[in-house]
PDB file of C-alpha atoms in Angstrom:
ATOM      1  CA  UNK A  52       2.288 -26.993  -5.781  1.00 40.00           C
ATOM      2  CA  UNK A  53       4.604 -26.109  -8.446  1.00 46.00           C
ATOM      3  CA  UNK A  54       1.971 -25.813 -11.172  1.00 46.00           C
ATOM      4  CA  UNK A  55      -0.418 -23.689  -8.684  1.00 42.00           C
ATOM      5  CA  UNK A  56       2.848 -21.196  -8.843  1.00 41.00           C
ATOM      6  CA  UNK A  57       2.403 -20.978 -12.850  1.00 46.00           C
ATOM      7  CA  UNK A  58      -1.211 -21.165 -12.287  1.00 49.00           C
ATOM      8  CA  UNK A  59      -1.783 -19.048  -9.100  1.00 51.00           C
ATOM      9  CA  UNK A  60      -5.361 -17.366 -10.239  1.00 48.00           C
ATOM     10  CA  UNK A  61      -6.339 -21.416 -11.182  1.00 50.00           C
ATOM     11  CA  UNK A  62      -7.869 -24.336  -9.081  1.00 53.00           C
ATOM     12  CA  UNK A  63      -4.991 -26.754  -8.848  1.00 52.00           C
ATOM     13  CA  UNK A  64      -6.406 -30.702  -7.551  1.00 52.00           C
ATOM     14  CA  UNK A  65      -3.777 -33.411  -6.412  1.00 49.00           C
ATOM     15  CA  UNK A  66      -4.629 -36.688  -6.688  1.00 49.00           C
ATOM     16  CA  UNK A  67      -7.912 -37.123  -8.353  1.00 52.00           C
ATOM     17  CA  UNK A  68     -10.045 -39.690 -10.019  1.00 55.00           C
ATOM     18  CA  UNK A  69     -11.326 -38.536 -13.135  1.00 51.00           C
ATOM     19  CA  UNK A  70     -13.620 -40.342 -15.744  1.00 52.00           C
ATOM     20  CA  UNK A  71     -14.661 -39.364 -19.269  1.00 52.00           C
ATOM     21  CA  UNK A  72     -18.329 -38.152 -20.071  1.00 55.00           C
ATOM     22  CA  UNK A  73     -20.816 -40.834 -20.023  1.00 54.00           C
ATOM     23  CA  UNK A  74     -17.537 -43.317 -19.469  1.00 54.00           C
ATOM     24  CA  UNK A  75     -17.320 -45.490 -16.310  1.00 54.00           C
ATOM     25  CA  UNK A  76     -13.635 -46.133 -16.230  1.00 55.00           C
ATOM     26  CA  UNK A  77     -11.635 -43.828 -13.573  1.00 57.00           C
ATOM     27  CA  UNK A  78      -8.496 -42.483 -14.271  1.00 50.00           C
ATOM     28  CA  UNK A  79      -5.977 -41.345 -11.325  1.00 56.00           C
ATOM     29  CA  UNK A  80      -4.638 -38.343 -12.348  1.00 54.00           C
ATOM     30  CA  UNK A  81      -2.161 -36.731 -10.406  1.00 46.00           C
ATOM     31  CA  UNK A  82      -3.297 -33.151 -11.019  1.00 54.00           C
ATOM     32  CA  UNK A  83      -5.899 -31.468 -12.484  1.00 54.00           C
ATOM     33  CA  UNK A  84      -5.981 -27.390 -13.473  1.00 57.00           C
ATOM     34  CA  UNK A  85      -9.173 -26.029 -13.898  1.00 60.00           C
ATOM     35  CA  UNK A  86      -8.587 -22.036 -15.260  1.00 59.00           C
ATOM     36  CA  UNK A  87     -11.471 -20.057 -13.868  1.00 62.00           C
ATOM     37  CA  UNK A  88     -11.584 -17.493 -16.583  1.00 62.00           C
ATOM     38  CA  UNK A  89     -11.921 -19.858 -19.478  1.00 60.00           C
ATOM     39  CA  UNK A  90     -13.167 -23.034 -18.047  1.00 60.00           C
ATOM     40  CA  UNK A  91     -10.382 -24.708 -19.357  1.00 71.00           C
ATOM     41  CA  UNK A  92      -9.259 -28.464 -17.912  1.00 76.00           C
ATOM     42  CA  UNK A  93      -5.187 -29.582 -17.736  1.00 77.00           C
ATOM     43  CA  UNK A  94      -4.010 -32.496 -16.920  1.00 82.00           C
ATOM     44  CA  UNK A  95      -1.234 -33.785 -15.736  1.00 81.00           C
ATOM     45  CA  UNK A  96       0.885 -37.100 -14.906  1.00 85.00           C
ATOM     46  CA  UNK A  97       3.686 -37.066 -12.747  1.00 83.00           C
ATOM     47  CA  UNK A  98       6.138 -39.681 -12.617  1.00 85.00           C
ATOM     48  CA  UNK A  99       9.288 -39.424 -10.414  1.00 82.00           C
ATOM     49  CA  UNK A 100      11.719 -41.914 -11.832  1.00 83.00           C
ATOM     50  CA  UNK A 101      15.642 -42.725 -11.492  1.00 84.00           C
ATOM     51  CA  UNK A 102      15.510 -43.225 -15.020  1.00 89.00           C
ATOM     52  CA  UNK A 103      13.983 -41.610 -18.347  1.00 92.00           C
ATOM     53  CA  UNK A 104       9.865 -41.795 -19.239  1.00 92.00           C
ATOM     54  CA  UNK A 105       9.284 -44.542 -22.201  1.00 94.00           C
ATOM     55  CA  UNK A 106       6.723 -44.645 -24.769  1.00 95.00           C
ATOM     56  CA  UNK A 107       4.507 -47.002 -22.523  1.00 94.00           C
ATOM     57  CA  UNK A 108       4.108 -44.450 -19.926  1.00 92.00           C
ATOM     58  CA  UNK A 109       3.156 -41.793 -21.975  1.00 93.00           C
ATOM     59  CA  UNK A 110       0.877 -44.240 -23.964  1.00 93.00           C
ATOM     60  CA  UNK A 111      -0.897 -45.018 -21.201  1.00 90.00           C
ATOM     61  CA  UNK A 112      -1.749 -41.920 -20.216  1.00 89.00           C
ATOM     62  CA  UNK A 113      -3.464 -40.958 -23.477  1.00 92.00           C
ATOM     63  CA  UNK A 114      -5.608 -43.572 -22.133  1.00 88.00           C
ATOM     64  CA  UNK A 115      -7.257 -41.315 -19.693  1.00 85.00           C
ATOM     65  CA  UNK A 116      -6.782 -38.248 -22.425  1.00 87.00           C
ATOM     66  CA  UNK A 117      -8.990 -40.171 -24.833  1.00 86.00           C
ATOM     67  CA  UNK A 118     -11.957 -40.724 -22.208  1.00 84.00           C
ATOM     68  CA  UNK A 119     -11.415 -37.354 -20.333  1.00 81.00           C
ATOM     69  CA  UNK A 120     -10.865 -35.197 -23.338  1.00 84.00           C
ATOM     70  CA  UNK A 121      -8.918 -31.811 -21.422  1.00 81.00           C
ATOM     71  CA  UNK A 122      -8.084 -28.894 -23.030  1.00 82.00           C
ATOM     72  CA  UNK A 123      -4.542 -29.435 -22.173  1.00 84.00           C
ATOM     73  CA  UNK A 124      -2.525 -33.119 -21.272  1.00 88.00           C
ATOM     74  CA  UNK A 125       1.275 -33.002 -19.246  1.00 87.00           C
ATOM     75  CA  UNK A 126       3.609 -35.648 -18.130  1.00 90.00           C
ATOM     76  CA  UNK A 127       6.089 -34.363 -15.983  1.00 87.00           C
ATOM     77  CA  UNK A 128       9.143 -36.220 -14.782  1.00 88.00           C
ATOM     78  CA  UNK A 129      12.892 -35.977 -13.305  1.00 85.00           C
ATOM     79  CA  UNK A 130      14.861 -37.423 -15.990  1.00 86.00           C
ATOM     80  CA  UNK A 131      13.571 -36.837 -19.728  1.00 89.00           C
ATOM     81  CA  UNK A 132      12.121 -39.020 -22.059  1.00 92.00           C
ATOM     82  CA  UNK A 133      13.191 -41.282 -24.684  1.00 93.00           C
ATOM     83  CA  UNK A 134      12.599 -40.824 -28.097  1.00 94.00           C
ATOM     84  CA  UNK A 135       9.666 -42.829 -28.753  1.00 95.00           C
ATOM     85  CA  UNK A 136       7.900 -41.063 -25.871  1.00 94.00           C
ATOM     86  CA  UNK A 137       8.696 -38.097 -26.990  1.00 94.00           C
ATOM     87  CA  UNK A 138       7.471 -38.869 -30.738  1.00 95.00           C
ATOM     88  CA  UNK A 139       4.167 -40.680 -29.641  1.00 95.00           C
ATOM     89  CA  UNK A 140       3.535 -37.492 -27.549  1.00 93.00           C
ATOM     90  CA  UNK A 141       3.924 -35.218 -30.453  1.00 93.00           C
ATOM     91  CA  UNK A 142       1.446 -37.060 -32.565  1.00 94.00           C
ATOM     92  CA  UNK A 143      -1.070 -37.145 -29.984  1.00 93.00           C
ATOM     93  CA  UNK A 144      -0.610 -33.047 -28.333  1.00 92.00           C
ATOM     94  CA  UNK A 145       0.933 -34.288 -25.261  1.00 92.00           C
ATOM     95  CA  UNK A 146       3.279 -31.828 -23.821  1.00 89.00           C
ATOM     96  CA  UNK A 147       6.332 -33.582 -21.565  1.00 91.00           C
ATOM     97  CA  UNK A 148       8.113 -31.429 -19.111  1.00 87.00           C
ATOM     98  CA  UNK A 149      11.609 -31.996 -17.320  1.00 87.00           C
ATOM     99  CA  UNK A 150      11.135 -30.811 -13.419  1.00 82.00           C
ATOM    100  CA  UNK A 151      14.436 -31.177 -11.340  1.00 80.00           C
ATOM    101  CA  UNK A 152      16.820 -29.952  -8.459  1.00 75.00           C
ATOM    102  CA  UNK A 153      18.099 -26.568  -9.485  1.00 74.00           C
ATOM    103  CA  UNK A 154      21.479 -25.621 -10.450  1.00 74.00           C
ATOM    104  CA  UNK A 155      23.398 -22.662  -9.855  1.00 72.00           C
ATOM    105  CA  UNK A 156      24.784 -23.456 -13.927  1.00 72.00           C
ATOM    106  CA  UNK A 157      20.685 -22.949 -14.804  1.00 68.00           C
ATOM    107  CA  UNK A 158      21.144 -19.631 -14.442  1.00 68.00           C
ATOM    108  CA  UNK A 159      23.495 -19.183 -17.578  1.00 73.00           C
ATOM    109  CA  UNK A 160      21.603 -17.499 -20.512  1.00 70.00           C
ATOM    110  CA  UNK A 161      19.293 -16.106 -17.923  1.00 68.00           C
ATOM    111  CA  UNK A 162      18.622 -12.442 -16.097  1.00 65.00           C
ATOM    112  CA  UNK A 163      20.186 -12.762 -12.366  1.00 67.00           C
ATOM    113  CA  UNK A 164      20.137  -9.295 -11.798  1.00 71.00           C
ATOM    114  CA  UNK A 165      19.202  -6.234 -13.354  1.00 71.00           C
ATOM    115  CA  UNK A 166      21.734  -2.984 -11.917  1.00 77.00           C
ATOM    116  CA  UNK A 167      20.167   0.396 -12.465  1.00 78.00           C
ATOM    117  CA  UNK A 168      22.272   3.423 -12.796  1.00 83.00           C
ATOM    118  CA  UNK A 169      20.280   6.691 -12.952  1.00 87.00           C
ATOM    119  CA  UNK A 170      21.637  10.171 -13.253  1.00 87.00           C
ATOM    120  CA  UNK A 171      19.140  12.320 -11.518  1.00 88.00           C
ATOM    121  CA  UNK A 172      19.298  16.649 -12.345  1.00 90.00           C
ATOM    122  CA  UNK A 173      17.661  17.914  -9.488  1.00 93.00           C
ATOM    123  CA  UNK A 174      17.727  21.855  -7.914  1.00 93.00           C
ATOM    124  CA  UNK A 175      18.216  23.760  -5.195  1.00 93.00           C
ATOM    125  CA  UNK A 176      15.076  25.442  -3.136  1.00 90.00           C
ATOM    126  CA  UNK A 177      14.575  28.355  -5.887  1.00 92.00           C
ATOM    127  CA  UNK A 178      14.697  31.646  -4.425  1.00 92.00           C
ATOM    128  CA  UNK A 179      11.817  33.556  -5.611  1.00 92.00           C
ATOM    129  CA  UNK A 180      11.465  37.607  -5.644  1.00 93.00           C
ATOM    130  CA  UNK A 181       7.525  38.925  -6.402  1.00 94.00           C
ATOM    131  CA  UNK A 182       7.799  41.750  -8.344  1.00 94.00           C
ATOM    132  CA  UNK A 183       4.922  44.298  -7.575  1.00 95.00           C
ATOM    133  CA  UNK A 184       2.672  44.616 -10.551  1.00 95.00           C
ATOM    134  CA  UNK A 185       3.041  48.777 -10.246  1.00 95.00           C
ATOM    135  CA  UNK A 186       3.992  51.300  -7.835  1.00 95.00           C
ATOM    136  CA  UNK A 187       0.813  51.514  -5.856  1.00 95.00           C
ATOM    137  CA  UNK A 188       0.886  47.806  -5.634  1.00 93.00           C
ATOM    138  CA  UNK A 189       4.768  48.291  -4.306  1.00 92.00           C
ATOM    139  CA  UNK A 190       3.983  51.020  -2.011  1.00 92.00           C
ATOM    140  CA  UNK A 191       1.065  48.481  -0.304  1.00 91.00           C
ATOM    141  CA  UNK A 192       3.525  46.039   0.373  1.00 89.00           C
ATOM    142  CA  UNK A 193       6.078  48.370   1.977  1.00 89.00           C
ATOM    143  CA  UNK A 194       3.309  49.844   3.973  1.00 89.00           C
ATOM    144  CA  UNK A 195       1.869  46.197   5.155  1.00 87.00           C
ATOM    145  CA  UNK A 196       5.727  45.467   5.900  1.00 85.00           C
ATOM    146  CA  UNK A 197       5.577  48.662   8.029  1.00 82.00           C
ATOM    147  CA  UNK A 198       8.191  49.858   5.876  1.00 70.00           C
ATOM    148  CA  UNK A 199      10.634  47.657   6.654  1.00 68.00           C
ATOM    149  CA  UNK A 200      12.389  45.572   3.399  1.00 62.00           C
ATOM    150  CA  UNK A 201      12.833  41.949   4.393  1.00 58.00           C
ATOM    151  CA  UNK A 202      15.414  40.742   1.944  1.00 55.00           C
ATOM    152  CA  UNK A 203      15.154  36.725   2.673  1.00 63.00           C
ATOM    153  CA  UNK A 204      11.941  34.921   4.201  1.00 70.00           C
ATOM    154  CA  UNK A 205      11.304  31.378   4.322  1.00 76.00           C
ATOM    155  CA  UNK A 206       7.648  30.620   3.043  1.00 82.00           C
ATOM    156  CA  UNK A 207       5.669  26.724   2.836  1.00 88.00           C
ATOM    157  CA  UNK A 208       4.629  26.452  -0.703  1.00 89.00           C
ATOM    158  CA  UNK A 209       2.043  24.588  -0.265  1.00 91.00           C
ATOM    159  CA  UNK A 210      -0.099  26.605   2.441  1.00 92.00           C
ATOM    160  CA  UNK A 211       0.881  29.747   0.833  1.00 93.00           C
ATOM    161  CA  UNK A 212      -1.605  31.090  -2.169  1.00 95.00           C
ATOM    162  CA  UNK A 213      -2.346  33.303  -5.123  1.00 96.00           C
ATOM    163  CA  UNK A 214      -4.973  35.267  -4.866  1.00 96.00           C
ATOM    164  CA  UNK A 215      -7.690  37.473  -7.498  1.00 94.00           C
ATOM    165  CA  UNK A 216      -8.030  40.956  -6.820  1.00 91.00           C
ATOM    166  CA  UNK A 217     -11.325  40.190  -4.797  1.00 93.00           C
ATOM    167  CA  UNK A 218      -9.516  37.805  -2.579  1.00 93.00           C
ATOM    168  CA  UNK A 219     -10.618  34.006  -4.204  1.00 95.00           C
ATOM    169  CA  UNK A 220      -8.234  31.473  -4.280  1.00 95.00           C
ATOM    170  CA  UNK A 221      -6.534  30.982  -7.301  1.00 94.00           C
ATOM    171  CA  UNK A 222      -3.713  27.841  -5.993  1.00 95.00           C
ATOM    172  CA  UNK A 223      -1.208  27.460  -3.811  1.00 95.00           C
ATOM    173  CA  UNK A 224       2.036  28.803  -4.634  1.00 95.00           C
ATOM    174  CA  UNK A 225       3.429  25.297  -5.043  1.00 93.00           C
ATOM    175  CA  UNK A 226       0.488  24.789  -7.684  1.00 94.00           C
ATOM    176  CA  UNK A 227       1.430  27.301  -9.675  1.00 94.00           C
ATOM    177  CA  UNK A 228       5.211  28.283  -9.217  1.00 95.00           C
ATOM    178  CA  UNK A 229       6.284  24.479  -9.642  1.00 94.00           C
ATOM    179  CA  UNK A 230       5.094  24.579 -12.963  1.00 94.00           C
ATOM    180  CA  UNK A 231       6.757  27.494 -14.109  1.00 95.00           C
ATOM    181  CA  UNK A 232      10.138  26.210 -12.665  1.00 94.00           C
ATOM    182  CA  UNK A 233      10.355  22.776 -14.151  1.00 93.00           C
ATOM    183  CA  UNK A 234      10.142  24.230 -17.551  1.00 92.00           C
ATOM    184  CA  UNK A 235      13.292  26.675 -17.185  1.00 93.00           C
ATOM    185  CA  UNK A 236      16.447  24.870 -18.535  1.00 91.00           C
ATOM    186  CA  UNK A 237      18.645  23.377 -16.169  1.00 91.00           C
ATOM    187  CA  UNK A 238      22.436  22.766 -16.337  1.00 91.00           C
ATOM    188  CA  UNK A 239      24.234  20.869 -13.542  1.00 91.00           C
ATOM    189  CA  UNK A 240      26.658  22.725 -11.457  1.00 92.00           C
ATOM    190  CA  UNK A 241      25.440  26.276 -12.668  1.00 93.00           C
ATOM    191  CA  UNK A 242      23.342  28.680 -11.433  1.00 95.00           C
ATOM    192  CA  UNK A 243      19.977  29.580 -12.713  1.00 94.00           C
ATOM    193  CA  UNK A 244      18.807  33.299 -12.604  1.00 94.00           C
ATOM    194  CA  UNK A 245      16.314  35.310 -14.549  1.00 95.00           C
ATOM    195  CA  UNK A 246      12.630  36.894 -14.169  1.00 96.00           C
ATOM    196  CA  UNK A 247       9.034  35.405 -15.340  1.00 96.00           C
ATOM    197  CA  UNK A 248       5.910  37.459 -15.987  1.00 96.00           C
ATOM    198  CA  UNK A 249       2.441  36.166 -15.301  1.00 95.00           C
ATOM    199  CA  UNK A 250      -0.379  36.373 -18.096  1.00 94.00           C
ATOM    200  CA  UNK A 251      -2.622  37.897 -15.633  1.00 94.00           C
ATOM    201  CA  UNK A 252      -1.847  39.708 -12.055  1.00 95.00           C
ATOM    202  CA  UNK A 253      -1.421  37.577  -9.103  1.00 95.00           C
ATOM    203  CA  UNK A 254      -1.976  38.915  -5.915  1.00 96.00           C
ATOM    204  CA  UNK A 255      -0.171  37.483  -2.714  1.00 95.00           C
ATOM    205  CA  UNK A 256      -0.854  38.072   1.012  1.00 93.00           C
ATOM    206  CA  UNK A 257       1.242  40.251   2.884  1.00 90.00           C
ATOM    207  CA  UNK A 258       0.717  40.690   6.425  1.00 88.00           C
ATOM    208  CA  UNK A 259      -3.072  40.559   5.415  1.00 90.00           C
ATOM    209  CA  UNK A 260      -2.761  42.966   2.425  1.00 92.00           C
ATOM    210  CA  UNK A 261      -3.232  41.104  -0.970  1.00 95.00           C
ATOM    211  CA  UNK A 262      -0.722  42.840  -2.889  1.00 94.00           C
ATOM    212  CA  UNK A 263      -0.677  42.380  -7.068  1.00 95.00           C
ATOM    213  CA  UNK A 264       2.114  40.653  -8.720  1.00 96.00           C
ATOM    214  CA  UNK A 265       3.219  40.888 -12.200  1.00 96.00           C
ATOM    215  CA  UNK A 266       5.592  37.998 -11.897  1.00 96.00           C
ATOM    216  CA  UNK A 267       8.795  37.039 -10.023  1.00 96.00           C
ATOM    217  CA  UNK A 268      12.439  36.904 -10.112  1.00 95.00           C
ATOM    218  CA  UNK A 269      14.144  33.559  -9.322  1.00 95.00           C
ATOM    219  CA  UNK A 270      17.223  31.963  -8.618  1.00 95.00           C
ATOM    220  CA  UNK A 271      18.043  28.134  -8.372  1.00 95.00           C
ATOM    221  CA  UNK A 272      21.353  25.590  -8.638  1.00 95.00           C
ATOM    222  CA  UNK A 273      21.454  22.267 -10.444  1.00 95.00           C
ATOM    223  CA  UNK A 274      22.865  19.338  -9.274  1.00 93.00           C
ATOM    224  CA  UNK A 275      22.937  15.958 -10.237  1.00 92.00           C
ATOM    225  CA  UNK A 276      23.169  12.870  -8.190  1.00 91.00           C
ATOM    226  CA  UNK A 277      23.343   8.857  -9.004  1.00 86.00           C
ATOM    227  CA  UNK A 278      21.202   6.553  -7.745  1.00 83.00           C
ATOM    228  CA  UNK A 279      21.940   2.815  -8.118  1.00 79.00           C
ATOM    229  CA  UNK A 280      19.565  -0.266  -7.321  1.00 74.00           C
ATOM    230  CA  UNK A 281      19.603  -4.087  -8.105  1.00 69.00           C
ATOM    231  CA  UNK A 282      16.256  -6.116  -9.211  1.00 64.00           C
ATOM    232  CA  UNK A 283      17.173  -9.483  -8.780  1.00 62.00           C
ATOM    233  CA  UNK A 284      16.075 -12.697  -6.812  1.00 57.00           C
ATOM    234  CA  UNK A 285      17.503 -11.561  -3.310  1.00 56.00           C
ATOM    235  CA  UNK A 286      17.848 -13.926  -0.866  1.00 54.00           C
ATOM    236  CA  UNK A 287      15.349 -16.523  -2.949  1.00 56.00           C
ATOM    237  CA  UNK A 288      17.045 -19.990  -3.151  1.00 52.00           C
ATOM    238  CA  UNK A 289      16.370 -21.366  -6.396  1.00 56.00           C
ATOM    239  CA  UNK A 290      15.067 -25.266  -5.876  1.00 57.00           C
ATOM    240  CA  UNK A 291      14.091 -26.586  -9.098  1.00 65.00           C
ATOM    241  CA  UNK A 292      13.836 -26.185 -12.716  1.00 68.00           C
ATOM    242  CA  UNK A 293      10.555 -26.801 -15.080  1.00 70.00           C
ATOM    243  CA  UNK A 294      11.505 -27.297 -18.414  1.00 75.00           C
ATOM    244  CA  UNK A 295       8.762 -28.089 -21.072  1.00 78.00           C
ATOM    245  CA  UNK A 296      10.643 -30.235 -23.521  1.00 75.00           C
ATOM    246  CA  UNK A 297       9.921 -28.581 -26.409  1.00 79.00           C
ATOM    247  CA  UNK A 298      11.450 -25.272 -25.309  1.00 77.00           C
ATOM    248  CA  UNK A 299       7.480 -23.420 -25.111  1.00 75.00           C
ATOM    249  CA  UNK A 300       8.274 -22.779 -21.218  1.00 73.00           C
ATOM    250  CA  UNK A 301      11.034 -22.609 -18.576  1.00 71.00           C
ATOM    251  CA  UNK A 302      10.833 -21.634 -15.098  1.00 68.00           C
ATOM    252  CA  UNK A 303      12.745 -21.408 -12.025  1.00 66.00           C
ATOM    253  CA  UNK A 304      11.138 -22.411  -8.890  1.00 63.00           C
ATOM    254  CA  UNK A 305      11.904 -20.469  -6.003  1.00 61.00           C
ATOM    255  CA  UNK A 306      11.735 -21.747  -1.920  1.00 53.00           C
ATOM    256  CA  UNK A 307       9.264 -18.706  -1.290  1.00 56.00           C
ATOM    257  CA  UNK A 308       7.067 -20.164  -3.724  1.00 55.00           C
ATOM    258  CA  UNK A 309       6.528 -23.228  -2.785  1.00 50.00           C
ATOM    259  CA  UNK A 310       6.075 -22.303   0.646  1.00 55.00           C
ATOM    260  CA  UNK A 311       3.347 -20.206   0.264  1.00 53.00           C
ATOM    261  CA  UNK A 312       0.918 -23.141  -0.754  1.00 48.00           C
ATOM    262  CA  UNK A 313      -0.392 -26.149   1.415  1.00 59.00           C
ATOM    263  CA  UNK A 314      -2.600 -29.018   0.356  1.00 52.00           C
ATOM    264  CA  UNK A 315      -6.456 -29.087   1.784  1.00 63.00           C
ATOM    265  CA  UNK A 316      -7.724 -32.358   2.612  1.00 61.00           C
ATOM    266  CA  UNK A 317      -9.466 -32.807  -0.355  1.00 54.00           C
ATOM    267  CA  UNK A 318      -6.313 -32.285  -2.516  1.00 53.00           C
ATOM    268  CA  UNK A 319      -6.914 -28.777  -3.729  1.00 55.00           C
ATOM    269  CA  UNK A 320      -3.817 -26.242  -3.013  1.00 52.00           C
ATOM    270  CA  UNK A 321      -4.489 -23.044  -1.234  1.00 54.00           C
ATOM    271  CA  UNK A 322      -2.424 -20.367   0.542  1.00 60.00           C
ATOM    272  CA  UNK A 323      -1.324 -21.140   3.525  1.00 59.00           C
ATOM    273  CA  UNK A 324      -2.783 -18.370   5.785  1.00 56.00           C
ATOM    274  CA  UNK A 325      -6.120 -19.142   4.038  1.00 54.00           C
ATOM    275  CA  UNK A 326      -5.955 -22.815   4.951  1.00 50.00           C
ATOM    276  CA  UNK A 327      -8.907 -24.154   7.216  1.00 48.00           C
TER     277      UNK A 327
END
């Protein structure tokens, strides 16, 4: 299970007998990898021992890496190696690996946690004032407003539009005044006032008058605000510790990923919920 957590897009085996091409000696291997992608073969003996892995161990199992020939060739155990082992695996490309109980002084010289600070400059809801593109174009607003002068109305930006002078859609106000307002400078705990001209007229419904625009005046206050979050483990209990002896890989093994995985009948590991 451990290796289908490094190798989760792979098809990990347990327990297998294996022989070399056109050879008629089997070899129980423990586990086999088979990468999808690349067609690629690993395998791996696992030996769970009170004491350290010698050079007979490991010599045996180039054995079965003669006849089988895999890409890739693993022994994994709880204590280590000695010496020789690890020396006779060097010469022949066998990579050893330590795989133990987890413990909380693995986690020196590693990432925990990761706090995030961020300062966020963010703004009031900008007040905007149209400003009619010319005194006809004023004097149809007031008369669609009945003549009344509404100083303050409340409008949804995003069902609200801009319209051409023969009444075509040109965006939502959101569409286009968002734009406009990110760009103007911002500087927390001030307030920001001044006016913006369109290139071209815009004309906005009033009361069912479309009304030209030459631009707007707005008004908006910056604020900032911190936000803080922690990437880390969580409530993950560590549970062991694979360590490839010559320092290539290292890996913490959490509960929630072992228990994800179940063996099939036939050895393989699958996912639990997909599990027949």
């Amino acid at each position: 299970m451990v290796y289908k957590v490094l190798e989760n897009e792979s098809v990990v085996i347990h327990d297998l007998r294996l022989s070399g091409d056109g050879k008629k000696t089997k070899h129980q291997i423990d586990v086999v990898i088979e990468k999808r992608n690349v067609k690629k073969r690993v395998l791996i003996e696992c030996k769970d021992y009170s004491e350290t892995v010698g050079i007979s161990i490991i010599r045996d199992f180039y054995g079965a890496v003669h006849q089988i020939k895999p890409d890739e060739a693993i022994v994994i155990t709880t204590q280590g190696f000695t010496r020789e082992a690890v020396n006779f695996a060097d010469d022949e490309d066998i990579k050893l690996v330590v795989l133990r109980e987890f413990d909380e002084s693995d986690w020196e010289g590693k990432i925990k946690e990761i706090h995030l600070s961020i300062n966020l400059l963010l703004i009031s809801t900008p007040e905007i004032s149209f400003l009619p593109a010319n005194d006809i174009e004023k004097d149809k607003a007031i008369r669609a407003m009945n003549g009344e002068i509404i100083s303050r109305q409340e409008t949804n930006a995003k069902e609200s539009y801009f319209y051409d002078s023969t009444g075509n859609k040109l965006g939502t106000f959101q569409d286009i005044l968002s734009p406009i307002i990110n760009r103007l400078e911002r500087i927390a705990g001030e307030e920001t006032k001044g006016e913006y001209l369109f290139d071209d007229v815009q004309h906005v419904d009033v009361n069912g008058v479309l009304v030209g625009m030459k631009g707007f005046n707005y008004s908006f206050s910056s604020y900032t605000i911190e936000e803080k979050s922690v990437i880390g483990v969580g409530e993950k209990i560590g549970l062991l510790l694979l360590k490839y002896i010559d320092g290539s890989q290292e890996k913490i093994i959490f509960d929630t990923d072992i228990s994800k995985w179940a063996f099939e009948e036939d050895g393989k590991v699958v996912e639990k919920y997909k599990k027949c």
